[in-house]
Tab-separated table of C-alpha atoms (C1' of nucleotides) in Angstrom:
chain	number	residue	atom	x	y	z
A	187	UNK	CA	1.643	32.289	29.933
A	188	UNK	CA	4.450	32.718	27.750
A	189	UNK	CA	8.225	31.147	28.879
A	190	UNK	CA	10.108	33.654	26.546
A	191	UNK	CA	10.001	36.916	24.836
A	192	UNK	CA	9.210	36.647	21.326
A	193	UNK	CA	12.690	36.785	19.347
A	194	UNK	CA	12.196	39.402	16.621
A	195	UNK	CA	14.844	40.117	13.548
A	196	UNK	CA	14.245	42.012	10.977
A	197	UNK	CA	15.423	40.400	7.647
A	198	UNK	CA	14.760	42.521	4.568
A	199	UNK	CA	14.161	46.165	4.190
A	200	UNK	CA	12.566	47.638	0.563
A	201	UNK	CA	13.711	51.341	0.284
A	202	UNK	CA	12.494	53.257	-3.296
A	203	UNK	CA	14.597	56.076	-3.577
A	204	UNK	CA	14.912	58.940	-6.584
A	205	UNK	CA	17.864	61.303	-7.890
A	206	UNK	CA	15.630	63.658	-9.620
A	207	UNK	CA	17.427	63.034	-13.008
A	208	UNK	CA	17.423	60.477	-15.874
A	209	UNK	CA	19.726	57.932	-15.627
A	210	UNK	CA	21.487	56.615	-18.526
A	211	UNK	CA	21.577	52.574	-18.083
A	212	UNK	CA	23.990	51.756	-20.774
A	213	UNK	CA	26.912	54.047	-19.694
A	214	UNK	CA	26.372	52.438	-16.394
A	215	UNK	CA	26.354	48.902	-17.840
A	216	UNK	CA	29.596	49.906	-19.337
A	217	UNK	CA	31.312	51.390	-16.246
A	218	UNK	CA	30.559	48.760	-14.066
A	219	UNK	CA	30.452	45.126	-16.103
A	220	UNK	CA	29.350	43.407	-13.096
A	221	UNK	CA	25.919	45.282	-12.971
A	222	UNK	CA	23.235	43.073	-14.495
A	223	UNK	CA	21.105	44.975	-17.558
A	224	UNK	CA	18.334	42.724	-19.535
A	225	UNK	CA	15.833	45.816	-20.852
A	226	UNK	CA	13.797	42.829	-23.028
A	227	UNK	CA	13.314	41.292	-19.665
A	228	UNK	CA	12.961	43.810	-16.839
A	229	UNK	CA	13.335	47.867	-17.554
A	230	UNK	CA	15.643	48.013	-14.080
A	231	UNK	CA	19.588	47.674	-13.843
A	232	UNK	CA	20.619	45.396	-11.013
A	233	UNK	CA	23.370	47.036	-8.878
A	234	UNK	CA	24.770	44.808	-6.354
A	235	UNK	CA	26.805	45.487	-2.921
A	236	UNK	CA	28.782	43.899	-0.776
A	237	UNK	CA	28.291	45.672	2.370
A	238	UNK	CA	25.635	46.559	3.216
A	239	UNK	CA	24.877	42.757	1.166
A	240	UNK	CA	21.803	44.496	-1.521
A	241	UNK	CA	21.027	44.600	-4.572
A	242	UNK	CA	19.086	48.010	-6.009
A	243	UNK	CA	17.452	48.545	-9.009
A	244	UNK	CA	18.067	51.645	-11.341
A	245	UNK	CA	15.536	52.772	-14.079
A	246	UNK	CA	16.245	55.248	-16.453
A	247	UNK	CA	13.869	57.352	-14.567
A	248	UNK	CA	16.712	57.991	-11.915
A	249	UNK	CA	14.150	55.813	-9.376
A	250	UNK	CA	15.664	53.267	-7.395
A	251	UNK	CA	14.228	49.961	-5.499
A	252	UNK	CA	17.147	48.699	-3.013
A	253	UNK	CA	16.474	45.268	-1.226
A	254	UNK	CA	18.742	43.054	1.219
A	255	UNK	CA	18.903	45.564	3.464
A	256	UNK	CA	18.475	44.554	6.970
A	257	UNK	CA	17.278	48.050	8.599
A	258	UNK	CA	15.801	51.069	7.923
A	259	UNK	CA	19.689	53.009	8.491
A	260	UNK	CA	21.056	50.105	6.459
A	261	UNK	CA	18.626	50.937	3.503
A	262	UNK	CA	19.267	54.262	3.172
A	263	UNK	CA	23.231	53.635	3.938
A	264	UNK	CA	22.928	51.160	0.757
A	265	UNK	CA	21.167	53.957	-1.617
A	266	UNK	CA	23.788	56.312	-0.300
A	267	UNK	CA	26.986	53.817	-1.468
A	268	UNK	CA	25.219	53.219	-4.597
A	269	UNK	CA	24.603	57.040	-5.776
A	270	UNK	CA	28.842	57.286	-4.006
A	271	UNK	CA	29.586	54.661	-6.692
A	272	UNK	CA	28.271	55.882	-9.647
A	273	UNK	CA	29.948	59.262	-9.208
A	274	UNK	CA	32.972	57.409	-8.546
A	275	UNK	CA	32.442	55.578	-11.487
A	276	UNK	CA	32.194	59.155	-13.563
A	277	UNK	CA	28.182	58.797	-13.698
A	278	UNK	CA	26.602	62.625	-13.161
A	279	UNK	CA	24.157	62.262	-10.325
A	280	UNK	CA	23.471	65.897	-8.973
A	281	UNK	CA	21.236	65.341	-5.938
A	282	UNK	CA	21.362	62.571	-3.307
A	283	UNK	CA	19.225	60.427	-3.875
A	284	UNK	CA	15.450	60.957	-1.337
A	285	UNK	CA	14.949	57.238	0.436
A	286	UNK	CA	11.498	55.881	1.337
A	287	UNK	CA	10.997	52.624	3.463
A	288	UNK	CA	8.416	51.140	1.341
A	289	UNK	CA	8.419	47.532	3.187
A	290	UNK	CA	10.214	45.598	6.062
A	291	UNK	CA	10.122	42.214	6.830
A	292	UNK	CA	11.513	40.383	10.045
A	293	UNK	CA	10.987	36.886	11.550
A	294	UNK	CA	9.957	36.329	14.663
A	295	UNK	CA	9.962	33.426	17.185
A	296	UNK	CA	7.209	33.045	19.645
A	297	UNK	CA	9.063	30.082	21.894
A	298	UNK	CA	6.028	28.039	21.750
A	299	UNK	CA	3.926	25.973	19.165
A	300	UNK	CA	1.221	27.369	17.928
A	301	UNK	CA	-2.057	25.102	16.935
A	302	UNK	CA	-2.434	26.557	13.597
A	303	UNK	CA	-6.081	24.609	13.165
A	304	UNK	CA	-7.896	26.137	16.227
A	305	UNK	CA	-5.834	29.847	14.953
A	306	UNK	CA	-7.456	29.468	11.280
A	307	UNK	CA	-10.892	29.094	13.198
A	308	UNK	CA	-10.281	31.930	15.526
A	309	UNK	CA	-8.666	34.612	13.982
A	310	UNK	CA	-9.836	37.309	12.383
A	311	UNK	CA	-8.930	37.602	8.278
A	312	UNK	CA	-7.174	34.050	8.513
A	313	UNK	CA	-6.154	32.031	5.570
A	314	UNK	CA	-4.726	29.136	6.125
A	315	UNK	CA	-5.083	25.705	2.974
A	316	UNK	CA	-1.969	24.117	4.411
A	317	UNK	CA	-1.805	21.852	1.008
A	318	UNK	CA	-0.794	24.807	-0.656
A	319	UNK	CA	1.267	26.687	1.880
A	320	UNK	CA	2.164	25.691	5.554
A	321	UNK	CA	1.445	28.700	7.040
A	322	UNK	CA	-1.815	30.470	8.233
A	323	UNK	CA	-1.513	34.273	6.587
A	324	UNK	CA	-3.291	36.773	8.921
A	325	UNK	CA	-3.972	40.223	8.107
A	326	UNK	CA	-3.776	42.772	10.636
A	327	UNK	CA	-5.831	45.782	10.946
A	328	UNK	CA	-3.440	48.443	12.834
A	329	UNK	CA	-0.191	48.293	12.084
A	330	UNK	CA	-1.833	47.481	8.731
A	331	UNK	CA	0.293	44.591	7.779
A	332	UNK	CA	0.284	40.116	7.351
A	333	UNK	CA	2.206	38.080	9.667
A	334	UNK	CA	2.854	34.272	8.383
A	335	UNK	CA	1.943	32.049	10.969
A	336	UNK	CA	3.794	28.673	11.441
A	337	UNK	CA	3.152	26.034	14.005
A	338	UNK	CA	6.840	25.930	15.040
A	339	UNK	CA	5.955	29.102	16.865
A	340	UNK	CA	7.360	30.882	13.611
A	341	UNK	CA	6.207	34.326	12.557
A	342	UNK	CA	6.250	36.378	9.244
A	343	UNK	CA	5.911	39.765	9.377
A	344	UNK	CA	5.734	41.474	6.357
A	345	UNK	CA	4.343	44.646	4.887
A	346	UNK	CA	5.385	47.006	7.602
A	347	UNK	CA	7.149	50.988	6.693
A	348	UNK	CA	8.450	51.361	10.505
A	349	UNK	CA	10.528	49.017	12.484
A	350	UNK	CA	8.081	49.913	15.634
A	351	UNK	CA	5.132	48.663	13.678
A	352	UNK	CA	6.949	44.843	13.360
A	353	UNK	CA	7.446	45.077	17.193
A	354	UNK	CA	3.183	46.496	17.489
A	355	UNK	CA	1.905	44.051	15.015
A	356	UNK	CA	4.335	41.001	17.209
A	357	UNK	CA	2.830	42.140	20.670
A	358	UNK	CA	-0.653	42.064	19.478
A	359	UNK	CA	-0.590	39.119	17.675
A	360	UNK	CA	0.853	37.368	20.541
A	361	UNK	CA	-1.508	38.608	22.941
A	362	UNK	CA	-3.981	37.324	20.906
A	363	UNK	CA	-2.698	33.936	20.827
A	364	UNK	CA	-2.107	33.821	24.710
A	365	UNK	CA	-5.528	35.499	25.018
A	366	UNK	CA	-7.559	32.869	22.606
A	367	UNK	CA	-4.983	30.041	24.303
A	368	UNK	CA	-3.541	28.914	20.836
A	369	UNK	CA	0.189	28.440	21.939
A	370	UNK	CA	1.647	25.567	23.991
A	371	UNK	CA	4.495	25.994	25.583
A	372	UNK	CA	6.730	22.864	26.210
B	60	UNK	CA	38.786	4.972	13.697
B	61	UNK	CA	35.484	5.020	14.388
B	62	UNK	CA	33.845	5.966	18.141
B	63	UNK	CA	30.351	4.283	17.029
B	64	UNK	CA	29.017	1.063	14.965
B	65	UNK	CA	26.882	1.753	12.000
B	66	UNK	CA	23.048	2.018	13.048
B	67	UNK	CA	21.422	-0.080	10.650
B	68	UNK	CA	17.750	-0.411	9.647
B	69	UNK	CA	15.678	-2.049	7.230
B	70	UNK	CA	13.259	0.047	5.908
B	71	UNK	CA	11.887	-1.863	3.286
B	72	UNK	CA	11.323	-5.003	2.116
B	73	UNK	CA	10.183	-5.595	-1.784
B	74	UNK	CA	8.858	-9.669	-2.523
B	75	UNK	CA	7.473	-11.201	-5.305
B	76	UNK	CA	4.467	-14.116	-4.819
B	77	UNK	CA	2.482	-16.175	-6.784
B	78	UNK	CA	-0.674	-18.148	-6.238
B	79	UNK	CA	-0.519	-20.375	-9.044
B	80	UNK	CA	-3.502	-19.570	-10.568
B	81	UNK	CA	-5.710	-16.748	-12.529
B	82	UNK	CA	-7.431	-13.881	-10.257
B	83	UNK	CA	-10.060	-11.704	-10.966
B	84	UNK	CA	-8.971	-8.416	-10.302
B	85	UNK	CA	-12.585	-6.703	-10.617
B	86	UNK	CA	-14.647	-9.401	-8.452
B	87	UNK	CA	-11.579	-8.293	-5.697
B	88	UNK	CA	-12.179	-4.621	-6.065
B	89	UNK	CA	-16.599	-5.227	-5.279
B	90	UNK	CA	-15.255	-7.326	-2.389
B	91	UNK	CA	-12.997	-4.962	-1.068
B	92	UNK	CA	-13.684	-1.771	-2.177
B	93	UNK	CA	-11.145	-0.174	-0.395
B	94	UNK	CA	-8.612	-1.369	-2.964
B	95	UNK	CA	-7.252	0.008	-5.739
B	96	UNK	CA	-7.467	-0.455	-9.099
B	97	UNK	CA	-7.457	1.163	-12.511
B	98	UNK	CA	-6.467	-0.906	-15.324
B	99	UNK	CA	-6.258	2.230	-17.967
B	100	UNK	CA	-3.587	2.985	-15.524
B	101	UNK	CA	-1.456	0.297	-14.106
B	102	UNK	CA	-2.643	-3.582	-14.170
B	103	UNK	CA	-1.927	-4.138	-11.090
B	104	UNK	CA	-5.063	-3.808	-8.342
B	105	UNK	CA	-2.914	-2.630	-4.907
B	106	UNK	CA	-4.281	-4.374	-1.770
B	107	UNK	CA	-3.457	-2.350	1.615
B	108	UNK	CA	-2.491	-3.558	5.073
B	109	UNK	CA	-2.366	-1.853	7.778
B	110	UNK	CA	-0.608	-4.246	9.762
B	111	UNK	CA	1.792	-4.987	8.597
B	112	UNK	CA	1.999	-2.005	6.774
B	113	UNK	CA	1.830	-2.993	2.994
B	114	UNK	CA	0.809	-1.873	-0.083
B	115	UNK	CA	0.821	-6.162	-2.421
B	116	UNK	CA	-0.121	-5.395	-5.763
B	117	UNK	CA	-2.031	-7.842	-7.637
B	118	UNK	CA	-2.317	-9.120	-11.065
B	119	UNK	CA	-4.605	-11.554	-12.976
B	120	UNK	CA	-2.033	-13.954	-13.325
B	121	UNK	CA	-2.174	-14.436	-9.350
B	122	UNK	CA	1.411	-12.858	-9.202
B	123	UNK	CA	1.952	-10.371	-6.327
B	124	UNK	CA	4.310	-7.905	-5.336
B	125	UNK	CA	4.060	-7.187	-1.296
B	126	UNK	CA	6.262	-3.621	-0.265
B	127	UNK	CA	6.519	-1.655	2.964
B	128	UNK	CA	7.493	-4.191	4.996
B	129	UNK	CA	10.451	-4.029	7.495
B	130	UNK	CA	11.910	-7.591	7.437
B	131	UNK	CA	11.308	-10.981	5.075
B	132	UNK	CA	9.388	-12.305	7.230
B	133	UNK	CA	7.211	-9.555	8.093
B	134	UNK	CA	6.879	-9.354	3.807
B	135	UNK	CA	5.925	-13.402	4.449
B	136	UNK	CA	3.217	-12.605	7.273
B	137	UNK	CA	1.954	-9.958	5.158
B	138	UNK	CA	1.225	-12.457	1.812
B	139	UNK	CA	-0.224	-14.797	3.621
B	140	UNK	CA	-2.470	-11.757	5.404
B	141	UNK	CA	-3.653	-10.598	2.203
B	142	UNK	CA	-4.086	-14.435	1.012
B	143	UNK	CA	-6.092	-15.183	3.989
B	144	UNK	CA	-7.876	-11.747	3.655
B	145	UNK	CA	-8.998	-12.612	0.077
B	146	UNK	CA	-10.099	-16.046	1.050
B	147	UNK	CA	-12.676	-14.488	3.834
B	148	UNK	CA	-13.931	-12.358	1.700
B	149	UNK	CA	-15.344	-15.326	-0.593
B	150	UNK	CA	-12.428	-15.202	-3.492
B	151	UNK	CA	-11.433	-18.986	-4.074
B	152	UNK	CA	-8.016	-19.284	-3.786
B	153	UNK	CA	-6.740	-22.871	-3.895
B	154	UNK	CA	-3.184	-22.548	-2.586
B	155	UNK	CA	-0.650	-20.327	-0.300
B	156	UNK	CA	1.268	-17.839	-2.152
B	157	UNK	CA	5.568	-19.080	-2.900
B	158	UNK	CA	7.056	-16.032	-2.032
B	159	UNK	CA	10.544	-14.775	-3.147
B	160	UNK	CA	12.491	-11.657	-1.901
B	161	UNK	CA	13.558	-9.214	-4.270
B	162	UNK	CA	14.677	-6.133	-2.803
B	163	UNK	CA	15.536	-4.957	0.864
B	164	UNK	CA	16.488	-1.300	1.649
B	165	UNK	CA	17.896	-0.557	4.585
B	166	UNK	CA	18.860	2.980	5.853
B	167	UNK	CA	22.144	3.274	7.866
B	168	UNK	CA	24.127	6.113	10.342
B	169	UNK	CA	28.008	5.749	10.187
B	170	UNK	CA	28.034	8.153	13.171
B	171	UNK	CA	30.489	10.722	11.764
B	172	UNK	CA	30.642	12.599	8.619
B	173	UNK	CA	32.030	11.302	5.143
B	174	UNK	CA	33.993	13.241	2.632
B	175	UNK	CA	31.890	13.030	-0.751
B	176	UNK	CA	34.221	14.558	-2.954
B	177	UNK	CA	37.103	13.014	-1.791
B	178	UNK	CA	35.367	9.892	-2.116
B	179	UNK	CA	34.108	10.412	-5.201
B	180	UNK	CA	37.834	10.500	-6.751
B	181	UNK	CA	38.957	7.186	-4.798
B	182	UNK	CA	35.822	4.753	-4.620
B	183	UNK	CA	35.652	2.729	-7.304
B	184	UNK	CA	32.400	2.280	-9.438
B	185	UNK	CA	30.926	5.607	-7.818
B	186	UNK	CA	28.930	8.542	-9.228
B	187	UNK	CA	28.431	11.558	-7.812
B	188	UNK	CA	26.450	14.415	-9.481
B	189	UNK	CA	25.520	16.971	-6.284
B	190	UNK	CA	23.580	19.073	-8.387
B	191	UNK	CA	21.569	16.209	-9.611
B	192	UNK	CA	21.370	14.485	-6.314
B	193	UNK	CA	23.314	15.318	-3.313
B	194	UNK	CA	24.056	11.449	-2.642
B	195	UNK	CA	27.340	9.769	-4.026
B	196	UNK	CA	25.826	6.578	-5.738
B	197	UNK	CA	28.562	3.378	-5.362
B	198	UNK	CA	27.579	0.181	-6.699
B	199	UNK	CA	29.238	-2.577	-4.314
B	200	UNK	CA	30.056	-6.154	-6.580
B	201	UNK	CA	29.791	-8.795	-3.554
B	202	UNK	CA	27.122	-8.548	-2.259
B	203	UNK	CA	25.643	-7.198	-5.594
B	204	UNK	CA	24.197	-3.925	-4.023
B	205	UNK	CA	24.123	0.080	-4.404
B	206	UNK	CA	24.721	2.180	-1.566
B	207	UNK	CA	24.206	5.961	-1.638
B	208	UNK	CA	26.459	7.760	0.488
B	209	UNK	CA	25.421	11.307	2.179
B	210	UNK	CA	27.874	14.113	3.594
B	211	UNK	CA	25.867	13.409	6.988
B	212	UNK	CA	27.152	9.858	7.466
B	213	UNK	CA	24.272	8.187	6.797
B	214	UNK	CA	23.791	5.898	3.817
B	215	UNK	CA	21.212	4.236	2.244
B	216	UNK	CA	21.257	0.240	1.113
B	217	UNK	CA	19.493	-1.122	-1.411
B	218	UNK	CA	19.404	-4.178	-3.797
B	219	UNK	CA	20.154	-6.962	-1.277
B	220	UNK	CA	18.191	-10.257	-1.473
B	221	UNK	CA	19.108	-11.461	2.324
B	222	UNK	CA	19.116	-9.139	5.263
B	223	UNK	CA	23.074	-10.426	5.926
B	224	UNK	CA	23.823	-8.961	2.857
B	225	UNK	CA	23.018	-5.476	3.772
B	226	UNK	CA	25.495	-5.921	6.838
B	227	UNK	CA	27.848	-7.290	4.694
B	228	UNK	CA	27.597	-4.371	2.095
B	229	UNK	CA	28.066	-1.629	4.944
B	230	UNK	CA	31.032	-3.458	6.847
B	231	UNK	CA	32.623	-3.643	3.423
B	232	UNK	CA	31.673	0.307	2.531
B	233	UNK	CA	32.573	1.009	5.838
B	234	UNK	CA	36.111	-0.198	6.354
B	235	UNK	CA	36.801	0.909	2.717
B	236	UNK	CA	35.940	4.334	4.249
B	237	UNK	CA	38.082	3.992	7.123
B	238	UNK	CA	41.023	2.622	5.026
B	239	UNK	CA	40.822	4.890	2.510
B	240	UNK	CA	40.050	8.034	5.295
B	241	UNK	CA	37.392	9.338	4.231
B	242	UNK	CA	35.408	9.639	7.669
B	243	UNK	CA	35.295	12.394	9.651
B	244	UNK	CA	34.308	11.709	13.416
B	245	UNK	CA	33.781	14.883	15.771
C	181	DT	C1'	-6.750	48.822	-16.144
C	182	DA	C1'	-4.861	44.597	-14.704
C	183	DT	C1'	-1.153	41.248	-14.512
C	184	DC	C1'	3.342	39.806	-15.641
C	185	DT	C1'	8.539	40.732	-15.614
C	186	DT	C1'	12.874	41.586	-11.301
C	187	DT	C1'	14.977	42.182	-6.461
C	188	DA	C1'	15.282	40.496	-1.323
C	189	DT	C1'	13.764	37.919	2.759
C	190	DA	C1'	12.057	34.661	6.447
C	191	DA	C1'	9.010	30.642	7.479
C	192	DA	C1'	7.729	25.012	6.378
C	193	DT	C1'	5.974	21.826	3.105
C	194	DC	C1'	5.635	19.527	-1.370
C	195	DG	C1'	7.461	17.510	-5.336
C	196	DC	C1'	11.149	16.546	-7.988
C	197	DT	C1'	16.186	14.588	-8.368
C	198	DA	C1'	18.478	9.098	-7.542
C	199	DT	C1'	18.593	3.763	-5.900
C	200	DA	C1'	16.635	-1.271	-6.236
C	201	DT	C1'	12.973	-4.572	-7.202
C	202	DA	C1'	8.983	-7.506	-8.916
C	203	DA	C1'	4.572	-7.555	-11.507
C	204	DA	C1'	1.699	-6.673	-16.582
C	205	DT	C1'	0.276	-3.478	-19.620
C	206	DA	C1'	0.953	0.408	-23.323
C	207	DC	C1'	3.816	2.806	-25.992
C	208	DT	C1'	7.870	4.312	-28.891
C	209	DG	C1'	11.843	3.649	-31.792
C	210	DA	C1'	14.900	0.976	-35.144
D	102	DT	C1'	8.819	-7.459	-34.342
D	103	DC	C1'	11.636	-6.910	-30.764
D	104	DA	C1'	13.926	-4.284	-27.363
D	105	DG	C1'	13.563	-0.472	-24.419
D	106	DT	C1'	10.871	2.903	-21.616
D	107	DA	C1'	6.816	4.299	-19.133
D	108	DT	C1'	3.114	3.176	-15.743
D	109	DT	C1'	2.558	1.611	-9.806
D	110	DT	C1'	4.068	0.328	-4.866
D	111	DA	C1'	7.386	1.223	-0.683
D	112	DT	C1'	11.431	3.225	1.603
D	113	DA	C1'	15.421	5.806	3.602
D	114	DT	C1'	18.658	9.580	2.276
D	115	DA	C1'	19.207	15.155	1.110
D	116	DG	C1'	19.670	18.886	-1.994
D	117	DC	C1'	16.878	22.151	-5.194
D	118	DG	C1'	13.109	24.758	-6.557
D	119	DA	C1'	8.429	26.204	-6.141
D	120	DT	C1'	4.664	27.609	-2.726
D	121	DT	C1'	2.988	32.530	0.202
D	122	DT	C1'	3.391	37.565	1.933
D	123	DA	C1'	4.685	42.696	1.176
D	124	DT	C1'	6.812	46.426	-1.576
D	125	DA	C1'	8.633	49.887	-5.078
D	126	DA	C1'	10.238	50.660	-9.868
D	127	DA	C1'	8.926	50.767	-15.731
D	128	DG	C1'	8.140	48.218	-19.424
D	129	DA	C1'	5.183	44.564	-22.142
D	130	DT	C1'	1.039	42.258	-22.923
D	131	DA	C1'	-3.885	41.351	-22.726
DNA sequence: TATCTTTATAAATCGCTATATAAATACTGA
DNA sequence: TCAGTATTTATATAGCGATTTATAAAGATA
């Protein structure tokens, strides 16, 4: 049985968010120089922040993408400074913006090793060709999302839309583990 | 001044031999056909050991190189290994190999940390390029040998001929170091 | 209709970067 | 033709940049 409690932090939160309106890129681009614009290589405008440390993309669509954050209240904190900015900056935006957690992704440390061979033969929806990654990529079913398996005792957890799901998706993993008796404790 | 001696260890030991006489490379590999060899590639057939640990190249001229090994006279034992090995297996070899020492590397922990950049401005005959390689390379005149220097303390030794030399080389780097204070001991 | 572009983020591993050194080939450049 | 460079082997050191996963956005390309 397990020493510890599985140390979870969630390190990246993927919010798309929309103002309803077009945007217009190059007046943006020209208010603020530090914003990074390359249409012939990606259609987005980069808009960085400090705090809360992100960076969102703006399309002329008035859709947003903001990453960096690290929660859900962070995300939507970051999309709210953003649209605060522009109007600031003398950019018409009429609505506040409408935030959607598309993706959240924490690590996670189990306290143990975990014997990543015997896992790959065990688990369920298990990839694991540790010549071209080190880490065994499960799929869960319910929360529907992949957790990155290392044999430090390491997790991934990717692909989640509500903080409780990273915690659900941890505690059944884990159980697993303990259940199949792929972690060693030292 | 320093709380701890350098740590010093040879890690490898690079020697040249010769048995005097022609070989032939392909009647080695259907003796041993655990060897090596692809002349397209390199003309050198490489002859393992696993004790000691070697990799000796061989040529057709009966010239060797032995590397891997951890002191000269480990790099001795192993010659005469392979030698001996060749001459069980039915190759005629008519005398021992001369064997010269070319190259002994030697990895070393100064036990406290060194300031690169500083160093970089006051040691003499040094290059450092961190965002080629995060090691400061100095090239020491007597003994003729090139240290690289790491942020961590820890150096690495190479071109020596004699295992004195490489203690030499670091007592020299090392109270240059001291003198010149670039050591940092916590 | 796919896949690529970009952004962020953790995990751990690989392959580069650089150093010396011998050997014997092939190759390129003046 | 001659001088360099590349090939291969081992070895420590330590940075960097892939590798993989999810996810949205809007263009381009196939």
């Amino acid at each position: 049985m397990p020493k510890t409690r599985p140390v979870v932090s969630v390190e990246n939160v993927v919010a798309s968010a929309s103002v309803e309106q077009k945007m217009d890129l190059n007046e943006i681009t020209r208010t603020f120089p530090n914003v990074e614009y390359h249409p012939d290589q990606f259609p987005g405008l980069v808009f960085r922040l400090t705090t809360p440390k992100t960076a969102t993309l703006i399309f002329t669509s008035g859709k947003m993408v903001c990453t960096g954050s690290k929660s859900e209240k962070m995300a939507r904190l970051a999309v709210k400074t953003v649209v605060d900015r522009l109007r600031a900056g003398g950019i018409k935006v009429e609505r506040d913006a409408i935030v959607e957690i598309q993706n959240i992704v924490a690590s996670i440390n189990l306290g143990g090793r975990i014997h990543l061979e015997q896992a790959a033969r065990t688990l369920p929806r298990s990839m694991y060709e540790p010549e071209q990654f080190p880490g065994l990529i499960h799929r869960m079913l319910d929360p529907k999302t992949v957790i990155l398996l290392f044999s430090s005792g390491k997790l991934v957890c990717t692909g989640a839309k509500k903080e409780p799901d990273v915690f659900r998706s941890v505690n059944n993993l884990h159980a697993m583990l303990e259940e199949k008796d792929l972690m060693l404790y030292s």
